[in-house]
Amino acid sequence: MKWFEIGLVVLTFATGIIWLVDRLFFAKRRAASGGLLDEEPVVVDYSRAFFPVLAVVLVLRSFIAEPYKIPSSSMMPNLLIGDFILVNKFAYGLRLPINNHKFLSLGEPARGEVVVFKPPQDPDQNWIKRVVGLPGDRIGFHGDTLYVNGEAVKYDPIGEYVGTGRGAEMTGATLLTEHLPGRDHQVLEWIDRANPAGQGEWTVPAGQYFVMGDNRDNSEDSRFWTQTHFLPEENLRGKAFLIWLNCEGWFCKGSFDPSRIGTSIK
């Protein structure tokens, strides 16, 4: 993903500079000479054709919305493997491509929002989790229960989950509604398993967040990060807000679920 971003920036600037230099210095000279040997060079022709397209893609992807494909089951049952989502790139401020430096602040994540970010331990990747802890919060996870500032989050059991496709491995887990302060959403738990992983308590430092996957027993999230348990604000990429396609495999040969198209992310 990082190399695609670098390539897009380089191509956009290269084609733009070639087109601009030719227009300022060489195009008028060719027009004045009118010779058959002074036709527009191929590289200029391609630059003039591709620069507007590349520029629009760069602006849209960097500052408006970026596509992202769900690679794992960590956000089940809300996001499935094969979901293609859109990420709002200006929800938390405008950032430069490649280095992710924020040059305009427009807001901060709210508890319960689903965010795409660069994990501290692997900043070349993009991951997706739910914000459960804000700066200053005291987060606990004991048994199968999440605690926020000493208060146990309430859960309503829905029933046994039935997975499909590559998510079939979660069939039999318990589907629950988690009443996270500020946002209700569904989670998966293997509530009959003894000594579940990821137990502990953490206090979120200023300028950082505590994130967890909705598939609580199958998510590499803040509970398990060894370098730091927290997501720095500068690693945020944006807010996930829409599923625009669900498709597995080339040409959707694995599976295709049109019912998920246009689903908002809660």
Short mmCIF file of C-alpha atoms in Angstrom, two decimals:
data_model
loop_
_atom_site.label_atom_id
_atom_site.label_comp_id
_atom_site.label_asym_id
_atom_site.label_seq_id
_atom_site.Cartn_x
_atom_site.Cartn_y
_atom_site.Cartn_z
CA MET A 1 0.00 0.00 0.00
CA LYS A 2 2.82 2.41 0.82
CA TRP A 3 4.57 1.71 -2.50
CA PHE A 4 1.34 2.36 -4.39
CA GLU A 5 1.03 5.69 -2.59
CA ILE A 6 4.64 6.61 -3.38
CA GLY A 7 4.20 5.60 -7.01
CA LEU A 8 1.01 7.63 -7.35
CA VAL A 9 2.66 10.76 -5.93
CA VAL A 10 5.79 10.38 -8.10
CA LEU A 11 3.81 9.79 -11.30
CA THR A 12 1.48 12.70 -10.60
CA PHE A 13 4.29 15.17 -10.03
CA ALA A 14 6.42 13.81 -12.89
CA THR A 15 3.65 14.05 -15.48
CA GLY A 16 2.61 17.46 -14.17
CA ILE A 17 6.15 18.87 -14.35
CA ILE A 18 6.74 17.48 -17.86
CA TRP A 19 3.47 18.94 -19.10
CA LEU A 20 4.11 22.32 -17.44
CA VAL A 21 7.72 22.64 -18.65
CA ASP A 22 6.71 21.76 -22.20
CA ARG A 23 3.86 24.26 -22.19
CA LEU A 24 6.04 27.09 -20.82
CA PHE A 25 9.17 26.57 -22.93
CA PHE A 26 8.76 24.18 -25.85
CA ALA A 27 5.15 24.21 -27.08
CA LYS A 28 5.31 27.81 -28.37
CA ARG A 29 8.61 27.11 -30.12
CA ARG A 30 7.11 24.13 -31.94
CA ALA A 31 4.03 26.14 -32.91
CA ALA A 32 6.17 28.95 -34.28
CA SER A 33 8.37 26.67 -36.37
CA GLY A 34 5.45 24.68 -37.77
CA GLY A 35 7.81 21.98 -38.96
CA LEU A 36 6.84 18.35 -39.35
CA LEU A 37 9.85 17.38 -37.26
CA ASP A 38 8.64 19.49 -34.35
CA GLU A 39 5.65 17.37 -33.35
CA GLU A 40 4.79 16.99 -29.68
CA PRO A 41 7.01 14.32 -28.06
CA VAL A 42 5.32 11.12 -26.98
CA VAL A 43 6.28 11.63 -23.32
CA VAL A 44 4.59 15.04 -23.34
CA ASP A 45 1.49 13.61 -25.02
CA TYR A 46 1.18 10.90 -22.36
CA SER A 47 1.88 13.36 -19.53
CA ARG A 48 -0.82 15.74 -20.78
CA ALA A 49 -3.29 12.87 -20.97
CA PHE A 50 -2.54 11.19 -17.66
CA PHE A 51 -1.73 14.10 -15.33
CA PRO A 52 -5.36 15.27 -14.76
CA VAL A 53 -6.49 11.71 -14.03
CA LEU A 54 -3.59 11.02 -11.66
CA ALA A 55 -4.10 14.36 -9.90
CA VAL A 56 -7.79 13.69 -9.29
CA VAL A 57 -7.06 10.18 -7.96
CA LEU A 58 -4.32 11.53 -5.68
CA VAL A 59 -6.54 14.26 -4.23
CA LEU A 60 -9.52 11.94 -3.73
CA ARG A 61 -7.45 9.16 -2.17
CA SER A 62 -5.35 11.43 0.05
CA PHE A 63 -7.93 13.91 1.31
CA ILE A 64 -11.47 12.62 0.62
CA ALA A 65 -11.91 8.82 0.72
CA GLU A 66 -9.58 5.84 0.42
CA PRO A 67 -10.61 2.24 -0.40
CA TYR A 68 -9.55 -0.56 1.93
CA LYS A 69 -10.13 -4.32 1.83
CA ILE A 70 -10.81 -6.27 5.02
CA PRO A 71 -8.05 -8.91 5.17
CA SER A 72 -8.95 -10.82 8.36
CA SER A 73 -11.77 -11.86 10.66
CA SER A 74 -10.80 -9.52 13.52
CA MET A 75 -13.78 -7.17 12.95
CA MET A 76 -16.45 -9.86 12.58
CA PRO A 77 -19.43 -9.84 12.77
CA ASN A 78 -19.59 -6.25 11.50
CA LEU A 79 -16.88 -6.43 8.84
CA LEU A 80 -16.26 -9.66 6.96
CA ILE A 81 -13.28 -10.97 5.03
CA GLY A 82 -13.74 -9.72 1.49
CA ASP A 83 -15.54 -6.50 2.42
CA PHE A 84 -14.30 -3.48 0.49
CA ILE A 85 -14.84 -0.33 2.52
CA LEU A 86 -14.37 3.40 2.15
CA VAL A 87 -12.35 5.40 4.68
CA ASN A 88 -13.18 9.05 5.36
CA LYS A 89 -9.78 10.77 5.09
CA PHE A 90 -10.81 14.17 6.46
CA ALA A 91 -12.78 13.08 9.54
CA TYR A 92 -9.75 13.51 11.81
CA GLY A 93 -7.83 16.09 9.79
CA LEU A 94 -6.06 16.38 6.45
CA ARG A 95 -2.78 14.51 6.15
CA LEU A 96 -0.03 14.47 3.55
CA PRO A 97 0.37 11.30 1.50
CA ILE A 98 3.30 8.96 2.23
CA ASN A 99 4.40 10.43 5.60
CA ASN A 100 0.84 10.83 7.00
CA HIS A 101 1.71 14.23 8.54
CA LYS A 102 -1.43 16.12 9.62
CA PHE A 103 -1.43 19.71 8.41
CA LEU A 104 -5.05 20.58 9.22
CA SER A 105 -6.93 19.36 12.30
CA LEU A 106 -10.65 18.76 11.79
CA GLY A 107 -11.61 16.46 14.66
CA GLU A 108 -10.67 13.50 16.84
CA PRO A 109 -12.00 9.92 17.03
CA ALA A 110 -15.01 9.29 19.27
CA ARG A 111 -15.34 6.18 21.38
CA GLY A 112 -16.90 3.39 19.31
CA GLU A 113 -15.78 4.62 15.89
CA VAL A 114 -14.05 2.19 13.52
CA VAL A 115 -10.69 3.55 12.36
CA VAL A 116 -8.00 2.59 9.86
CA PHE A 117 -4.47 3.22 11.05
CA LYS A 118 -0.81 2.33 10.78
CA PRO A 119 0.04 -0.01 13.68
CA PRO A 120 3.01 1.21 15.76
CA GLN A 121 4.81 -2.11 15.37
CA ASP A 122 4.37 -2.25 11.58
CA PRO A 123 3.85 1.26 10.16
CA ASP A 124 4.00 0.10 6.52
CA GLN A 125 0.66 -1.69 6.92
CA ASN A 126 -2.92 -0.47 7.38
CA TRP A 127 -5.07 -2.10 10.07
CA ILE A 128 -8.66 -1.58 11.17
CA LYS A 129 -10.10 -1.70 14.71
CA ARG A 130 -12.66 0.00 16.94
CA VAL A 131 -11.73 2.80 19.34
CA VAL A 132 -12.74 1.73 22.86
CA GLY A 133 -10.43 3.98 24.90
CA LEU A 134 -9.85 7.73 24.58
CA PRO A 135 -6.96 9.73 26.09
CA GLY A 136 -7.21 9.55 29.87
CA ASP A 137 -9.56 6.53 29.91
CA ARG A 138 -8.91 3.55 32.15
CA ILE A 139 -9.61 0.41 30.12
CA GLY A 140 -9.97 -3.08 31.56
CA PHE A 141 -10.73 -6.45 30.02
CA HIS A 142 -11.59 -9.22 32.47
CA GLY A 143 -13.17 -12.52 31.54
CA ASP A 144 -15.29 -11.60 28.55
CA THR A 145 -16.19 -8.12 29.76
CA LEU A 146 -14.85 -4.73 28.76
CA TYR A 147 -14.53 -2.06 31.46
CA VAL A 148 -14.36 1.68 30.77
CA ASN A 149 -13.26 3.88 33.67
CA GLY A 150 -14.15 1.20 36.18
CA GLU A 151 -17.66 0.56 34.79
CA ALA A 152 -18.47 -2.79 33.20
CA VAL A 153 -19.92 -2.44 29.71
CA LYS A 154 -23.35 -4.06 29.37
CA TYR A 155 -24.04 -6.87 26.91
CA ASP A 156 -27.22 -8.35 25.46
CA PRO A 157 -26.87 -11.90 24.08
CA ILE A 158 -28.37 -12.34 20.61
CA GLY A 159 -27.65 -16.01 19.96
CA GLU A 160 -25.21 -18.36 18.29
CA TYR A 161 -23.30 -16.92 15.36
CA VAL A 162 -23.28 -18.73 12.01
CA GLY A 163 -20.36 -17.74 9.80
CA THR A 164 -20.04 -18.09 6.04
CA GLY A 165 -17.11 -18.33 3.63
CA ARG A 166 -13.76 -17.77 5.29
CA GLY A 167 -15.60 -16.61 8.41
CA ALA A 168 -17.16 -20.03 8.98
CA GLU A 169 -14.53 -20.71 11.65
CA MET A 170 -16.49 -18.43 13.99
CA THR A 171 -19.65 -20.55 13.77
CA GLY A 172 -20.73 -21.39 17.31
CA ALA A 173 -19.41 -18.21 18.93
CA THR A 174 -21.87 -16.08 20.87
CA LEU A 175 -23.18 -12.96 19.15
CA LEU A 176 -23.81 -10.08 21.54
CA THR A 177 -24.76 -6.42 21.46
CA GLU A 178 -22.12 -4.44 23.31
CA HIS A 179 -23.41 -1.16 24.81
CA LEU A 180 -20.13 0.72 24.57
CA PRO A 181 -20.62 4.25 25.96
CA GLY A 182 -21.63 6.34 22.98
CA ARG A 183 -22.26 3.49 20.54
CA ASP A 184 -24.01 0.12 20.49
CA HIS A 185 -22.56 -2.52 18.20
CA GLN A 186 -22.24 -6.28 17.88
CA VAL A 187 -19.30 -8.40 19.02
CA LEU A 188 -18.34 -12.06 18.99
CA GLU A 189 -17.16 -13.95 22.09
CA TRP A 190 -16.34 -17.57 22.89
CA ILE A 191 -17.92 -17.19 26.32
CA ASP A 192 -17.52 -20.84 27.28
CA ARG A 193 -13.72 -20.79 27.04
CA ALA A 194 -11.69 -20.65 30.24
CA ASN A 195 -8.92 -18.07 30.73
CA PRO A 196 -9.47 -15.98 27.59
CA ALA A 197 -6.44 -14.10 26.33
CA GLY A 198 -5.96 -10.36 26.49
CA GLN A 199 -6.75 -9.75 30.15
CA GLY A 200 -5.50 -6.64 31.89
CA GLU A 201 -5.94 -2.95 32.65
CA TRP A 202 -4.47 0.02 30.82
CA THR A 203 -4.60 3.82 31.21
CA VAL A 204 -4.60 5.59 27.85
CA PRO A 205 -1.96 8.37 27.58
CA ALA A 206 -2.64 11.79 26.10
CA GLY A 207 -2.71 11.84 22.29
CA GLN A 208 -3.24 8.07 22.04
CA TYR A 209 -6.10 5.56 21.81
CA PHE A 210 -6.92 2.01 22.86
CA VAL A 211 -8.35 -0.07 20.00
CA MET A 212 -9.92 -3.53 19.87
CA GLY A 213 -11.40 -5.82 17.25
CA ASP A 214 -15.08 -6.79 17.47
CA ASN A 215 -14.08 -10.46 17.22
CA ARG A 216 -12.74 -10.35 20.77
CA ASP A 217 -11.04 -13.75 20.84
CA ASN A 218 -9.47 -13.42 17.40
CA SER A 219 -7.99 -9.93 17.13
CA GLU A 220 -4.42 -8.68 17.39
CA ASP A 221 -5.27 -5.37 19.02
CA SER A 222 -4.05 -3.01 21.75
CA ARG A 223 -4.31 -5.76 24.37
CA PHE A 224 -1.51 -7.71 22.72
CA TRP A 225 0.87 -5.04 21.38
CA THR A 226 4.19 -5.49 23.16
CA GLN A 227 5.98 -2.25 22.21
CA THR A 228 3.04 -0.12 23.30
CA HIS A 229 -0.59 -0.93 24.00
CA PHE A 230 -1.76 2.34 22.46
CA LEU A 231 -2.39 3.82 19.04
CA PRO A 232 -0.74 7.24 18.56
CA GLU A 233 -2.96 9.90 17.02
CA GLU A 234 -0.41 10.51 14.26
CA ASN A 235 -0.87 6.93 13.03
CA LEU A 236 -4.55 7.41 12.17
CA ARG A 237 -5.50 7.15 8.50
CA GLY A 238 -9.22 7.85 8.72
CA LYS A 239 -12.68 6.73 9.76
CA ALA A 240 -14.32 3.69 8.14
CA PHE A 241 -17.85 4.57 7.08
CA LEU A 242 -19.19 2.44 4.20
CA ILE A 243 -19.06 -1.06 2.69
CA TRP A 244 -19.17 -0.70 -1.09
CA LEU A 245 -18.54 -4.32 -2.10
CA ASN A 246 -18.15 -7.81 -0.68
CA CYS A 247 -16.14 -10.11 -2.89
CA GLU A 248 -13.57 -12.88 -2.40
CA GLY A 249 -11.10 -14.08 -5.01
CA TRP A 250 -10.40 -12.91 -8.52
CA PHE A 251 -13.56 -11.83 -10.33
CA CYS A 252 -15.54 -12.74 -7.18
CA LYS A 253 -15.12 -16.47 -7.79
CA GLY A 254 -14.80 -17.14 -4.06
CA SER A 255 -18.00 -15.43 -2.92
CA PHE A 256 -20.12 -12.39 -3.67
CA ASP A 257 -22.69 -10.90 -1.29
CA PRO A 258 -24.64 -8.02 -2.91
CA SER A 259 -26.66 -7.49 0.28
CA ARG A 260 -23.64 -5.85 1.93
CA ILE A 261 -23.21 -3.19 -0.75
CA GLY A 262 -23.97 0.27 0.64
CA THR A 263 -24.00 -0.89 4.29
CA SER A 264 -22.88 1.82 6.69
CA ILE A 265 -20.27 0.87 9.29
CA LYS A 266 -21.49 1.18 12.88
#
